[in-house]
Coordinates of N, CA and C in Angstrom, one line a residue:
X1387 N 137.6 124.6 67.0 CA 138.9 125.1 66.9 C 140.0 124.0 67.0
X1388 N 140.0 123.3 67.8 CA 140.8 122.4 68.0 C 140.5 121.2 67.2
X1389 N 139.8 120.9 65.9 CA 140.1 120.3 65.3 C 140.9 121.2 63.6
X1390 N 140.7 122.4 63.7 CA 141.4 123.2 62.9 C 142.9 122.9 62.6
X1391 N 143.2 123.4 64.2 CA 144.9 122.9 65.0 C 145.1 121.6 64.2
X1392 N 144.5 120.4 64.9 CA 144.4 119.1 65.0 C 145.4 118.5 63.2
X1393 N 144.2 119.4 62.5 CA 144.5 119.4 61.3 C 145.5 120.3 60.1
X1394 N 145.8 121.4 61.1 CA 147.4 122.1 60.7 C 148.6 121.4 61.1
X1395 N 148.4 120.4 62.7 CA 149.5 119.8 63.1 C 149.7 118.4 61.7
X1396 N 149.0 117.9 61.7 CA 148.7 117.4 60.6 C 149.6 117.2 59.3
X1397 N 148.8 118.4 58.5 CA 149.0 118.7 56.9 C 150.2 119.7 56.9
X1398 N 150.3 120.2 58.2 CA 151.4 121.7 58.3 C 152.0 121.7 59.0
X1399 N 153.4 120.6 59.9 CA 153.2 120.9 61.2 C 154.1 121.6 61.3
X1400 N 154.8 122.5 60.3 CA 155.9 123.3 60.5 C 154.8 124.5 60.2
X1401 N 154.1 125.1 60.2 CA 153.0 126.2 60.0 C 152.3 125.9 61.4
X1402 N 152.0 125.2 61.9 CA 151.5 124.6 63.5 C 152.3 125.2 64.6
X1403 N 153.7 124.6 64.1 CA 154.6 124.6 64.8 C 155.4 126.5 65.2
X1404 N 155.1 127.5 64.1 CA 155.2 128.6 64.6 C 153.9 129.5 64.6
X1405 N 152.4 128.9 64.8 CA 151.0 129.7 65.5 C 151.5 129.1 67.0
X1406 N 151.6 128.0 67.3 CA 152.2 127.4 68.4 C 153.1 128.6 69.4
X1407 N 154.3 128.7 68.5 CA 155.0 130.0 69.4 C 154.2 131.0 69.3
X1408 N 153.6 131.6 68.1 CA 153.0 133.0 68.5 C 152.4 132.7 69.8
X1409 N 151.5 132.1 70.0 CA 150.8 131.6 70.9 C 151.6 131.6 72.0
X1410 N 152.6 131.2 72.1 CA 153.3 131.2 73.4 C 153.9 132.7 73.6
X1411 N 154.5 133.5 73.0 CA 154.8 134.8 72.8 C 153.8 135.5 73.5
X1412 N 152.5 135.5 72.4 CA 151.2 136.0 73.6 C 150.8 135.8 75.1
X1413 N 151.0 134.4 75.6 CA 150.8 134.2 76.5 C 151.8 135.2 77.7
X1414 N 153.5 134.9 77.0 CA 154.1 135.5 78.0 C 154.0 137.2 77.9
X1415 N 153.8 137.6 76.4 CA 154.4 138.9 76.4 C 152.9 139.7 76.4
X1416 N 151.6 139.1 76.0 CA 150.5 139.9 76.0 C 150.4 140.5 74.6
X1417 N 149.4 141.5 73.9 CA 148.8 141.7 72.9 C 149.9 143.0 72.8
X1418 N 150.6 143.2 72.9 CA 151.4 144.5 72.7 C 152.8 144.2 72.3
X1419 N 153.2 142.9 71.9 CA 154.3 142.6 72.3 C 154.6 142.7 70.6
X1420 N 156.1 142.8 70.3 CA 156.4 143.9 68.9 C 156.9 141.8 68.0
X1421 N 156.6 141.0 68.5 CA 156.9 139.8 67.8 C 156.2 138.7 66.9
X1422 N 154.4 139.6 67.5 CA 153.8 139.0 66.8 C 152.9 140.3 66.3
X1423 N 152.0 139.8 65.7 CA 151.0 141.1 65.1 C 149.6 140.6 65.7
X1424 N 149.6 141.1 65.9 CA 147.7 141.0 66.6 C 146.8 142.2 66.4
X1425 N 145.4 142.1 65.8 CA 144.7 143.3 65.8 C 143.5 143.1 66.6
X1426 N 142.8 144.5 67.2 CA 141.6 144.4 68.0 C 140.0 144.3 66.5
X1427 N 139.1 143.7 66.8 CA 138.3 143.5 65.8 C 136.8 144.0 66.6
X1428 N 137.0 144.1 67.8 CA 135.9 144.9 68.8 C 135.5 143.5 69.6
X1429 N 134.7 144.0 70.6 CA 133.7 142.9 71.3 C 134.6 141.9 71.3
X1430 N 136.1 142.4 72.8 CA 137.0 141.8 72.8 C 137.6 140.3 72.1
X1431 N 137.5 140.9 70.9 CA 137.8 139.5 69.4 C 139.0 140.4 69.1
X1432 N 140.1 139.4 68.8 CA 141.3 139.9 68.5 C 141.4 139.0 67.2
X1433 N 142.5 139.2 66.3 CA 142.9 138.5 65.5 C 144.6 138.3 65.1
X1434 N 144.9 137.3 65.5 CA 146.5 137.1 65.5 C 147.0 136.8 64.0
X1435 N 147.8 137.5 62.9 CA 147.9 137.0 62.0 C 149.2 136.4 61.5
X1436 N 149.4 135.4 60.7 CA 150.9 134.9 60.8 C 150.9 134.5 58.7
X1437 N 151.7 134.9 58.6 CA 152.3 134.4 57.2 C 153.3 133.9 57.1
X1438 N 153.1 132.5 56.9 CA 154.1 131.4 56.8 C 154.2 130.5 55.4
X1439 N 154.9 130.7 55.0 CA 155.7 130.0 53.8 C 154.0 130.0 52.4
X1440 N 154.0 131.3 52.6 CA 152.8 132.6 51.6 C 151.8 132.0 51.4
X1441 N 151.4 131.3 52.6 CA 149.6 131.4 53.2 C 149.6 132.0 54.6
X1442 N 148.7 132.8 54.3 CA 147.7 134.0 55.7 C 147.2 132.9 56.7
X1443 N 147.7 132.6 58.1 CA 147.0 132.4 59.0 C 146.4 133.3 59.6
X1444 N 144.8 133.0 60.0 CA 144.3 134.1 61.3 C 143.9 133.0 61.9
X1445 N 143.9 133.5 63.6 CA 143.4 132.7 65.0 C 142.9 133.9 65.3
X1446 N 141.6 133.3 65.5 CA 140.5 134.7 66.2 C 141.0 134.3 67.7
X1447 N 140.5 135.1 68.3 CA 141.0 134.8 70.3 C 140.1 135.9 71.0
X1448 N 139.3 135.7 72.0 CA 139.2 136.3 72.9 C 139.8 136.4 74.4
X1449 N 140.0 137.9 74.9 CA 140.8 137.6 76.4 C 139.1 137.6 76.9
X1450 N 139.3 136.8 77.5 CA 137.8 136.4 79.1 C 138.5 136.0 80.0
X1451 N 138.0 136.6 81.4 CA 138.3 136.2 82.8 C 139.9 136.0 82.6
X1452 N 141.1 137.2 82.4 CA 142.1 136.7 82.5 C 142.8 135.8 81.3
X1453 N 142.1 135.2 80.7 CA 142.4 134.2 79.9 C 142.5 134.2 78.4
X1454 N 142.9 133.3 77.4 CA 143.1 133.7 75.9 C 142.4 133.1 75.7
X1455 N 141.9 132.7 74.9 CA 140.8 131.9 73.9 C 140.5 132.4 72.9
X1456 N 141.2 130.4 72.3 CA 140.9 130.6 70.7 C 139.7 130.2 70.3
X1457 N 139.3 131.1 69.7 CA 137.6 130.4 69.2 C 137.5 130.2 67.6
X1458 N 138.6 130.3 66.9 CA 138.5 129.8 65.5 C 139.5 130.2 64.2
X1459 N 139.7 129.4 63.7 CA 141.2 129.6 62.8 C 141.1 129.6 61.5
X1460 N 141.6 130.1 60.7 CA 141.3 130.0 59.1 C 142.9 130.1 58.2
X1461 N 142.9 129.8 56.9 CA 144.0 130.1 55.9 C 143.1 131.4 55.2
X1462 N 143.4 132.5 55.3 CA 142.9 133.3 54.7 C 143.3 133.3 52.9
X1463 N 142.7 133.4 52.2 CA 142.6 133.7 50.5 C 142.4 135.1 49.6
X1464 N 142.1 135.7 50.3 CA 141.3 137.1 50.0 C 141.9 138.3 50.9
X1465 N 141.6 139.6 50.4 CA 142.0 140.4 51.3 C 141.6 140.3 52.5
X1466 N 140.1 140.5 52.5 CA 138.9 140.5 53.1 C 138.7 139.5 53.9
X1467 N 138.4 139.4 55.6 CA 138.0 138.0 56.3 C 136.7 138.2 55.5
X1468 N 136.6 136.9 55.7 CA 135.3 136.0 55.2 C 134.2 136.5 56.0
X1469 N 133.0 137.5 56.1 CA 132.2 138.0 57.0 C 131.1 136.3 58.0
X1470 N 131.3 135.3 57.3 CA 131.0 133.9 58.5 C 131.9 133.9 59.1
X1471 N 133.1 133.5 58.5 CA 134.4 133.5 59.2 C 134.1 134.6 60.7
X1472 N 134.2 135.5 60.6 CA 133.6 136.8 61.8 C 132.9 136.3 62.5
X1473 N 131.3 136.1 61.7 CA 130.6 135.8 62.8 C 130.1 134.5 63.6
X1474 N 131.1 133.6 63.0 CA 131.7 132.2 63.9 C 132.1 132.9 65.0
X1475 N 133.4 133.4 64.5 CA 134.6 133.7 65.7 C 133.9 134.6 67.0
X1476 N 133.3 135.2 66.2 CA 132.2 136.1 67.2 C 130.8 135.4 68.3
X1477 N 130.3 134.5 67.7 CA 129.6 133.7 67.9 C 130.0 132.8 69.1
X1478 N 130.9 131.9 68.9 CA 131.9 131.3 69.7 C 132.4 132.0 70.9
X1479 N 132.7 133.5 70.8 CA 133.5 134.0 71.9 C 132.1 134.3 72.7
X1480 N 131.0 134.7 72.2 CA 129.5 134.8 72.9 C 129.4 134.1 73.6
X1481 N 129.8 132.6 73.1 CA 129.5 131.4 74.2 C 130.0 131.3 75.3
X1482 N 131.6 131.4 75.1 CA 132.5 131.2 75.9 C 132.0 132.5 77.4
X1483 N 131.8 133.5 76.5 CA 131.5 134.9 77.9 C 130.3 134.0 78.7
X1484 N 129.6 133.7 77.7 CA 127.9 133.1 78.9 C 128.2 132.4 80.1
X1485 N 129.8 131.3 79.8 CA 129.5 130.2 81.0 C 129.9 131.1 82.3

């Protein structure tokens, strides 16, 4: 994940620069908050979506122990997430529950 970022801050940092606030929005305001759009995807996997200058970002995220975590990012192309795409994001948040 953090080389995703790494490489939005990058190539996009003005596309960085507002997943950045969503991200801080969430933090303060929580999954309910009317500023950002967020959807539940099950097996506490959320999906934050942002359309910025007409490319689809998604940040998959899980809440664990209190906490947000990103577990993987994409430029979406298609209607449809990518079903790897999923079961990364999903995969990843598996891990993160184990520790």
């Amino acid at each position: 994940m953090s080389n995703y970022l790494a490489g939005l801050a990058k190539e996009r940092p003005k596309a960085f620069a507002r997943l950045a606030l969503d991200l801080e929005v969430l933090g303060a305001e929580g999954l309910r908050s009317q500023q950002i759009t967020v959807r539940p995807l099950g097996d506490k996997l959320w999906e934050l979506k942002r359309l910025y200058d007409g490319i689809q970002y998604r940040l998959f995220l899980g809440i664990w122990k209190e906490a947000v975590w990103l577990v993987h990012g994409i430029e979406k192309k298609s209607p449809k997430t990518p079903k790897n795409d999923l079961a990364l994001a999903r995969k990843r948040l598996r891990e993160v529950m184990a520790r």
